[in-house]
Short mmCIF file of C-alpha atoms in Angstrom, two decimals:
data_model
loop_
_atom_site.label_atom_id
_atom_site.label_comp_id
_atom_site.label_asym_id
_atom_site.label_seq_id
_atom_site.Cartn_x
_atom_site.Cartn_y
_atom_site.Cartn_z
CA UNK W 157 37.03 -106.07 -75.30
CA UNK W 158 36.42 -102.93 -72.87
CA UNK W 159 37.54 -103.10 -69.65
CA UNK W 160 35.58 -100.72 -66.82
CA UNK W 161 36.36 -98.74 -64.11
CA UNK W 162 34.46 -98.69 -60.82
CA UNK W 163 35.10 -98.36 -57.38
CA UNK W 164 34.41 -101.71 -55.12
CA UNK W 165 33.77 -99.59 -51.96
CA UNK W 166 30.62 -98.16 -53.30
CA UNK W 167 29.50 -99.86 -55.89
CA UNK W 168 26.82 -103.32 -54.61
CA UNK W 169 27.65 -105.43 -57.71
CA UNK W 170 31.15 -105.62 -56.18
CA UNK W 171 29.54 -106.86 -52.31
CA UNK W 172 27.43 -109.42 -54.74
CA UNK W 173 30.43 -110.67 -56.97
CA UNK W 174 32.41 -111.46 -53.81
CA UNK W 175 29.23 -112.84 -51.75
CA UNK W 176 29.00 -115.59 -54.93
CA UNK W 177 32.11 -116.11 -56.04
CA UNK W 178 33.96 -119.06 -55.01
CA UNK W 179 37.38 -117.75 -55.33
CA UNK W 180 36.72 -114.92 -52.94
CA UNK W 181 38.61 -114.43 -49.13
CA UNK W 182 38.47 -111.65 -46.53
CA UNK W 183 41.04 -109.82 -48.50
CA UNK W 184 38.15 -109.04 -51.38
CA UNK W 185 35.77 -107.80 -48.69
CA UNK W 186 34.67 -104.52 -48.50
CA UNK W 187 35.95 -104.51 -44.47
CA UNK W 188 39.08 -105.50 -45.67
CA UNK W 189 39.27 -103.06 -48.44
CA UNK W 190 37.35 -100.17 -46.10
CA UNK W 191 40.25 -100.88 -43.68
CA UNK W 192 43.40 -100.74 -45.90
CA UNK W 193 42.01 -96.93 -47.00
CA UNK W 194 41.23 -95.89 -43.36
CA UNK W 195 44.75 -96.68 -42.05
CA UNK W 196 46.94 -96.07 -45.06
CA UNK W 197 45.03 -93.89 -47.37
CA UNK W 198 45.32 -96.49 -50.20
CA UNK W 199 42.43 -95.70 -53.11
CA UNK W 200 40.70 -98.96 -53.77
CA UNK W 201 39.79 -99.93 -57.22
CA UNK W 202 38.63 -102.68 -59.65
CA UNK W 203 38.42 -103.37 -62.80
CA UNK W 204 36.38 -105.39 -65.11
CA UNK W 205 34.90 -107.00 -68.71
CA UNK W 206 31.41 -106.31 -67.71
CA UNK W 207 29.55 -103.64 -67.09
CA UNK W 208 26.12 -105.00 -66.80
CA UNK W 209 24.07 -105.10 -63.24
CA UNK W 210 25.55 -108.74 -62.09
CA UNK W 211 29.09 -108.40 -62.62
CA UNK W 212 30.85 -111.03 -64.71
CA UNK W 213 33.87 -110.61 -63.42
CA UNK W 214 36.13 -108.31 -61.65
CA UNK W 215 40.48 -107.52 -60.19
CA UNK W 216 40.75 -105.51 -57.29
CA UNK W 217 43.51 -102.86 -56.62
CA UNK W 218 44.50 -100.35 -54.07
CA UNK W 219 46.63 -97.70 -55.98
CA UNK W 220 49.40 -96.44 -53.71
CA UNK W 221 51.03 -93.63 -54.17
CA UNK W 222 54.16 -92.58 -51.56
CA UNK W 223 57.04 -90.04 -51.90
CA UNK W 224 59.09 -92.54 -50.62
CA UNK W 225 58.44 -95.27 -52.83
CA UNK W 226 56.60 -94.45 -55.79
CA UNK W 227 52.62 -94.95 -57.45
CA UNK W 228 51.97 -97.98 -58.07
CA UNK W 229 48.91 -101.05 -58.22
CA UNK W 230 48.91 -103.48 -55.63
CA UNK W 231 46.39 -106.69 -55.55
CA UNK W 232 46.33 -105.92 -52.63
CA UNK W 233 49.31 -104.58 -50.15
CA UNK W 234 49.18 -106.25 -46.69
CA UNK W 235 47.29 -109.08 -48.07
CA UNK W 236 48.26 -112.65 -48.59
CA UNK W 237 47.00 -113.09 -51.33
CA UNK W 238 43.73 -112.01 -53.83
CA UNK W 239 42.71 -114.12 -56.32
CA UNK W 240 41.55 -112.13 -59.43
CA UNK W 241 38.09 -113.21 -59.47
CA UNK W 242 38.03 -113.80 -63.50
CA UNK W 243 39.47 -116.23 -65.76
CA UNK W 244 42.24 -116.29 -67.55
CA UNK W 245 41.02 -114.45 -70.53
CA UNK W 246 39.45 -111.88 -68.56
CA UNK W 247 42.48 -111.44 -66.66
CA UNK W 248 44.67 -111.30 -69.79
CA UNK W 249 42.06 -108.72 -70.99
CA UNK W 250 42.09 -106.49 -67.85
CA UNK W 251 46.02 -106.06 -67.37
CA UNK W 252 46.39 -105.77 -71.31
CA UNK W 253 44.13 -102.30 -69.93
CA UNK W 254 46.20 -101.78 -67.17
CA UNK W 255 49.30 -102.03 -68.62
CA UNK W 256 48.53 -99.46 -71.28
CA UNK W 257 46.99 -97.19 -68.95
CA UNK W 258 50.28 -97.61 -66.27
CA UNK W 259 52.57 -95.66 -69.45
CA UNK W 260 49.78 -92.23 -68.83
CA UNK W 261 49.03 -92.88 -65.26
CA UNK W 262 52.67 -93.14 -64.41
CA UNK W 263 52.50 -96.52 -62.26
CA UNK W 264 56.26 -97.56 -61.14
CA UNK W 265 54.37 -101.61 -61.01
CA UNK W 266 51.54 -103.52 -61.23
CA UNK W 267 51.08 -106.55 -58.91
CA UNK W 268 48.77 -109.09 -58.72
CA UNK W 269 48.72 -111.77 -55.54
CA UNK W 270 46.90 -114.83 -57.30
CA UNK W 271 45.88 -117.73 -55.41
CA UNK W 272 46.36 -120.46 -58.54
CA UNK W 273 49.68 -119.89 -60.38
CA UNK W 274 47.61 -120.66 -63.77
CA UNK W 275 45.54 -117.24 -63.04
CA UNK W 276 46.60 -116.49 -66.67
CA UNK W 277 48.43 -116.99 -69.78
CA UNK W 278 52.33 -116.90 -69.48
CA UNK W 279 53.35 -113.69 -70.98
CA UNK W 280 56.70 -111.70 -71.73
CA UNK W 281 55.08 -108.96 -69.99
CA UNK W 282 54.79 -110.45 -66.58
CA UNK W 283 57.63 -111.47 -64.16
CA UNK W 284 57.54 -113.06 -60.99
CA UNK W 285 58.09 -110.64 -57.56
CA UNK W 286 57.91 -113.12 -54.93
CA UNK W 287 57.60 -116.72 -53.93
CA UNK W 288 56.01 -118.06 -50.79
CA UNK W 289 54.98 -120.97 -48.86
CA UNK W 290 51.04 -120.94 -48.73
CA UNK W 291 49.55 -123.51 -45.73
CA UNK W 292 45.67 -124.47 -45.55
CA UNK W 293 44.19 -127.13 -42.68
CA UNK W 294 41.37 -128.94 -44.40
CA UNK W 295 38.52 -128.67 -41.76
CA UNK W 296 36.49 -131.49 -43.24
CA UNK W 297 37.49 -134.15 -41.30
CA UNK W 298 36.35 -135.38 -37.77
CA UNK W 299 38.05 -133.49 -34.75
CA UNK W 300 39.78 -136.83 -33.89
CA UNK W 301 41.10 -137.06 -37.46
CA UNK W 302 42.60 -133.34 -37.84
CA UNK W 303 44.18 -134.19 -33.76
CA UNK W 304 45.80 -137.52 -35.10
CA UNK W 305 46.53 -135.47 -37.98
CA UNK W 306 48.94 -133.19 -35.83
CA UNK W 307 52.78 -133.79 -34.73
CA UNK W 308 52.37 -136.19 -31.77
CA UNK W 309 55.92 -134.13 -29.88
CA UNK W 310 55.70 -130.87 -31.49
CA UNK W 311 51.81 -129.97 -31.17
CA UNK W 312 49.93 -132.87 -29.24
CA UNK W 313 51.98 -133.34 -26.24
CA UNK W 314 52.39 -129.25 -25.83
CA UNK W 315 48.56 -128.87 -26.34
CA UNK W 316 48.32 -131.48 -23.15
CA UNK W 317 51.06 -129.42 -21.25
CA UNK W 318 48.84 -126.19 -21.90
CA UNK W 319 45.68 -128.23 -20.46
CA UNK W 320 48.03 -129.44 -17.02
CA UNK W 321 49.36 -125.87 -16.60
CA UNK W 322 45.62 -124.52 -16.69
CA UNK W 323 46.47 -122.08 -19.23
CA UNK W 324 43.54 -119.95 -19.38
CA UNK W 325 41.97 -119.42 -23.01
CA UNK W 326 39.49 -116.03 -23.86
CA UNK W 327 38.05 -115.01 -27.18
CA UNK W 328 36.78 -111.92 -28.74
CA UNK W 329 37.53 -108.41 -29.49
CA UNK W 330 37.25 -106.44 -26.00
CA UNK W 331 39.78 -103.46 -25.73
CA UNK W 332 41.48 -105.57 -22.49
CA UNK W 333 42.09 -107.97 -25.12
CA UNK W 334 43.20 -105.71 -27.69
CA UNK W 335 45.31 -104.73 -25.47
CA UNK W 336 46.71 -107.81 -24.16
CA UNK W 337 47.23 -108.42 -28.13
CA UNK W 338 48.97 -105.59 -28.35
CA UNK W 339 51.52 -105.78 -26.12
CA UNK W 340 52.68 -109.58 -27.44
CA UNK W 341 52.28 -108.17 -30.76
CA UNK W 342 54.91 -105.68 -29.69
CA UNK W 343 57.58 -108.08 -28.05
CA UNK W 344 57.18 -110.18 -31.12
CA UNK W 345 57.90 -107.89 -33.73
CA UNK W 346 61.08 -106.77 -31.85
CA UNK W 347 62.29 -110.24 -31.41
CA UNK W 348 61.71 -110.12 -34.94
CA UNK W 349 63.70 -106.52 -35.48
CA UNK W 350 60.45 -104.94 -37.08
CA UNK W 351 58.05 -102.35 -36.44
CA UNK W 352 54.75 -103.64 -35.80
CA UNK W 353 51.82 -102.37 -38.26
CA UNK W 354 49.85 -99.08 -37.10
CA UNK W 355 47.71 -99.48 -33.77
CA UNK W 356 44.54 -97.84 -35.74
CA UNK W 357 44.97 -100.94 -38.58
CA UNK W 358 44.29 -103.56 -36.09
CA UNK W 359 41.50 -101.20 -34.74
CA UNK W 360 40.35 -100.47 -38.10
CA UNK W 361 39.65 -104.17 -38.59
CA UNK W 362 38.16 -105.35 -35.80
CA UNK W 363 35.48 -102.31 -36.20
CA UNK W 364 35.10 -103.43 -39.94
CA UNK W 365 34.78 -107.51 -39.10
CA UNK W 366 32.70 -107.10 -36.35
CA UNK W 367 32.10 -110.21 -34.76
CA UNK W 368 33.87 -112.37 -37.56
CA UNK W 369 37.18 -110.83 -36.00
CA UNK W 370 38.27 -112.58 -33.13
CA UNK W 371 41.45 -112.38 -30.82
CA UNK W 372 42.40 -115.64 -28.82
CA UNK W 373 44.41 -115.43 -26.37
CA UNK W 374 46.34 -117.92 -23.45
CA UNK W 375 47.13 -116.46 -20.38
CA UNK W 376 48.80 -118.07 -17.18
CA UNK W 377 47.63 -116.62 -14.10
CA UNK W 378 46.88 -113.55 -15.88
CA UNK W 379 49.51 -112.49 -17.51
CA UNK W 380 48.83 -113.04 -21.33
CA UNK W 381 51.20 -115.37 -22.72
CA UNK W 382 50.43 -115.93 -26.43
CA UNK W 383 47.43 -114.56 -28.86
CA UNK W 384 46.29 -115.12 -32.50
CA UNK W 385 44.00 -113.08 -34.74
CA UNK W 386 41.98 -114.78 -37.08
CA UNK W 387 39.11 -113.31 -39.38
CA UNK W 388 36.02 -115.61 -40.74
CA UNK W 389 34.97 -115.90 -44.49
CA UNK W 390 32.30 -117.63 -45.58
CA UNK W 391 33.40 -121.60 -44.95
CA UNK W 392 37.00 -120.23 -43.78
CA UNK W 393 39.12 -118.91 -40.86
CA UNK W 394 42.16 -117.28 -41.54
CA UNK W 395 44.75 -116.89 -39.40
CA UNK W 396 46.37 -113.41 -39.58
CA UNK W 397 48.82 -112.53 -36.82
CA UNK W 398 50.16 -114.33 -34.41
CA UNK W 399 52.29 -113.39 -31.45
CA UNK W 400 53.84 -114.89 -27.72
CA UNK W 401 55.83 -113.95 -24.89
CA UNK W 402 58.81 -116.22 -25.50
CA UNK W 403 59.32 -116.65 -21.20
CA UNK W 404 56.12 -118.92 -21.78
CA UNK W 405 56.83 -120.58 -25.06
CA UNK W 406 57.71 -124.43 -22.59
CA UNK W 407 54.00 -124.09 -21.68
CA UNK W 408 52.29 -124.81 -25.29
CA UNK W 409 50.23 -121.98 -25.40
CA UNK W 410 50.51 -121.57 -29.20
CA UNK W 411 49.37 -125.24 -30.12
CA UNK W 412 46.59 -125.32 -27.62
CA UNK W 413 45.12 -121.98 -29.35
CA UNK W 414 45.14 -123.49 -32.72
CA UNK W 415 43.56 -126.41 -31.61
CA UNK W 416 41.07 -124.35 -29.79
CA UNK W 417 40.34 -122.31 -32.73
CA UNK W 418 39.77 -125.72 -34.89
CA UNK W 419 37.60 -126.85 -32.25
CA UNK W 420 35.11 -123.64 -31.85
CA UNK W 421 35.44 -123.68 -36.13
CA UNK W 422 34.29 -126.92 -36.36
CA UNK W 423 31.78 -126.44 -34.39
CA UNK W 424 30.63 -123.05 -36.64
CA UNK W 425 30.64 -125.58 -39.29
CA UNK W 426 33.87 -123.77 -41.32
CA UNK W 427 35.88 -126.23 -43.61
CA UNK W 428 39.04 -124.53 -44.27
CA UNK W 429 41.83 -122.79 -41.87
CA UNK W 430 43.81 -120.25 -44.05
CA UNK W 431 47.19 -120.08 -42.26
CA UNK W 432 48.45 -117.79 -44.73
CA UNK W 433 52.04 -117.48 -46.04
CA UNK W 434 55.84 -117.91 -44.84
CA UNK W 435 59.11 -116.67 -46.21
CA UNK W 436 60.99 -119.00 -48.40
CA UNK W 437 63.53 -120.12 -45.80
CA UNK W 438 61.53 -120.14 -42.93
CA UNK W 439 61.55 -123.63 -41.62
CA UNK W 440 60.53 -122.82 -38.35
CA UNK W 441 57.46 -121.37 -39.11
CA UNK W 442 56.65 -123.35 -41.87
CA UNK W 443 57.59 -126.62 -40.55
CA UNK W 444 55.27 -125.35 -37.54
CA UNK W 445 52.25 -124.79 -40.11
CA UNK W 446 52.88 -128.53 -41.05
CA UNK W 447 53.44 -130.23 -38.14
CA UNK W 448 49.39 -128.52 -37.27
CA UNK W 449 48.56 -130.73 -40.36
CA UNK W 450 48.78 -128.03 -42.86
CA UNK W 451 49.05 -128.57 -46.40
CA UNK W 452 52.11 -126.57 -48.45
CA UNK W 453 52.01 -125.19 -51.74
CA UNK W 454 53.54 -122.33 -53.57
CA UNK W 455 52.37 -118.71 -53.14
CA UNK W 456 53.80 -116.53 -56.48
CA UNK W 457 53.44 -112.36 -56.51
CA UNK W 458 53.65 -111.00 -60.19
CA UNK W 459 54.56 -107.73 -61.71
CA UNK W 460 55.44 -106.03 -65.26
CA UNK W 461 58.29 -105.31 -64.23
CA UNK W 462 61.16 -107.56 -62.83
CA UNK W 463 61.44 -107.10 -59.38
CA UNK W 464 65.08 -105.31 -57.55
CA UNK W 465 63.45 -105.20 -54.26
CA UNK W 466 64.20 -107.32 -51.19
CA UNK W 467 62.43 -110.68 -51.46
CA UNK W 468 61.34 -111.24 -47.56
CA UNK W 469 60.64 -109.69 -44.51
CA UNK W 470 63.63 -111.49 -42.83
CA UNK W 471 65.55 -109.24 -45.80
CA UNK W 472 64.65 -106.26 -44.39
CA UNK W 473 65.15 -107.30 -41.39
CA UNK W 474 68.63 -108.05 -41.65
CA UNK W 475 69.26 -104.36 -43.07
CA UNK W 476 67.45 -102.16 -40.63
CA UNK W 477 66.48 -104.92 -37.62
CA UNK W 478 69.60 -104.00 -34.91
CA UNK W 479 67.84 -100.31 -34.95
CA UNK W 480 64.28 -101.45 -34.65
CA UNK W 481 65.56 -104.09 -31.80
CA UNK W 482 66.41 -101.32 -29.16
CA UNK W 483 64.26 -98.76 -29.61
CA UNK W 484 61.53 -97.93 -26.82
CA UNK W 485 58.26 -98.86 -27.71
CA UNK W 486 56.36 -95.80 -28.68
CA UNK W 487 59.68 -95.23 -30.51
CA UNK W 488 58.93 -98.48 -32.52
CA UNK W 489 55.21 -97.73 -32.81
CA UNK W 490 56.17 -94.18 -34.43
CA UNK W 491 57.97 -95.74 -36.72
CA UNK W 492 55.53 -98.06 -37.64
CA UNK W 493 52.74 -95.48 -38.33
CA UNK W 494 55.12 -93.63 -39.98
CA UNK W 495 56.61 -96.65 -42.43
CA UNK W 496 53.73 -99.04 -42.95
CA UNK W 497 51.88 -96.16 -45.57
CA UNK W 498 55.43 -96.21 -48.20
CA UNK W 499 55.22 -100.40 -47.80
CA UNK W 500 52.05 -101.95 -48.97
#
């Protein structure tokens, strides 16, 4: 079977294959795709079975190629995960292509970021990179349903604490709330020890997204106090970065904006909040995901080749975190735009 080459940022059959497919999430979008090239000059590509005018099916790669860290194929780098949007004999077909190609092209990896762990046929060939926790809300159910649904101590009683201490609550994309986003984002990451992603990649996106990119943010008398970015796909929100100021974590300013993003989703008539993945060994954040009324299942990453490299963020954290933890902030920022490109 011949497998073709064609580039998803140009190409409409790509736009149409993601508008009808039912596997398909922000991170097959041309915005998304558009977005990962602005920022970190990653060459977006796909691959299929079919080369007639309605595409049968299709993988999506960025090919990344760093002095630092080698050329290789991501599905996709800073990306949850990407479904290949094929079956499994289509799939098997396409990497059997890629992997022959990898020996001339000189590829260090191939990795794909599958939704379903039965996105194809077990194979010698394949090895598994990375395993996380994946965590969906089901948005079906009636508002007082997905409330009752939530951790009475943990997320109900904090949402009512946010209401008595008149948190305020603002969506949208303006640049005082980039900003305001910004500046949590910043404090977060270095309670986390890590550099926080290049300024022009949350920039990129929001230009890309439009209106289906929204920042929500709590403030208490003005000073913001936590914010979440989400993106809309078709019937589905997903939540992308979160971040607080940890002086005003006793106020429940992170449960009330979850349940205020439900709220305005259900009323947009969405059925699914895509929370996204956690670390293995995370039970904070994971247990936090739950206690929303998340479901939990497992997230696998694949590659030909079996995987040396650390397994988690809070890996690399624990090797170069103490650095990133004192440095000034346009210190930290420079090192983000400078990192983030040898990473995806």
């Amino acid at each position: 079977m011949a497998v073709y080459e064609f580039d998803p940022l140009t190409d409409p059959r790509w736009l149409e294959l993601v508008g009808r497919h039912a596997d398909s999430s922000i991170f097959h979008t041309v915005e998304w795709l558009l977005s990962l090239k602005q920022t970190y000059g990653y060459r977006p590509v796909a691959f299929s079975t079919s080369n007639a005018r309605q595409l049968k099916d299709a993988i999506v790669f960025c090919e990344v190629s760093s002095p630092l860290t080698g050329k290789r194929l991501v599905s996709l780098p800073f990306s949850d995960h990407c479904q290949p949007l094929a079956d499994s004999n289509q799939t098997t077909e396409i990497l059997s292509y890629l992997l022959s190609k990898s020996r001339t092209v000189g590829w260090k990896y191939l990795e794909l970021r599958p939704l379903h762990k039965d996105s194809f046929p077990a194979t010698k060939r394949i090895f598994e990179a990375n395993r996380f926790h994946f965590q969906t809300i089901d948005l079906r159910p009636e508002l007082p349903m997905l409330l009752k649904n939530m951790h009475d101590s943990c997320i109900r009683r904090k949402i009512k604490r946010a209401d008595k201490e008149k948190l305020e609550y603002k969506s949208g994309a303006t640049e005082d709330l980039m900003d305001s986003f910004r500046h949590l984002f910043l404090l977060t990451r270095r309670r986390h020890r890590l550099p926080p992603p290049p300024v022009s990649w949350i920039r990129n996106l929001a230009h890309a997204f439009g209106d289906r990119l929204k920042i929500h943010m709590m403030s208490k008398d003005g000073v913001p106090a936590a914010s979440i970015l989400t993106i809309t796909h078709k019937q589905t929100i997903v939540y992308k970065y979160g971040c607080s100021d940890v002086s005003f974590s006793n106020l429940g300013g992170t449960p009330s904006l979850f349940w205020k993003v439900i709220q305005q989703a259900k009323l947009d008539g969405l059925t699914a909040f895509d929370l996204g993945r956690s670390d293995y060994g995370d039970e904070g954040l994971v247990g936090f995901k739950q206690h929303l009324g998340a479901a939990v299942s497992d997230l696998i990453y694949f590659r030909n080749v079996p995987s040396s490299e650390p397994k988690s963020s809070s890996a690399l954290s624990s090797l170069i975190g103490p650095v990133f933890s004192r440095l000034p902030d346009p210190f930290l920022e420079g090192i983000g735009n400078l990192l983030y490109r040898h990473m995806g």
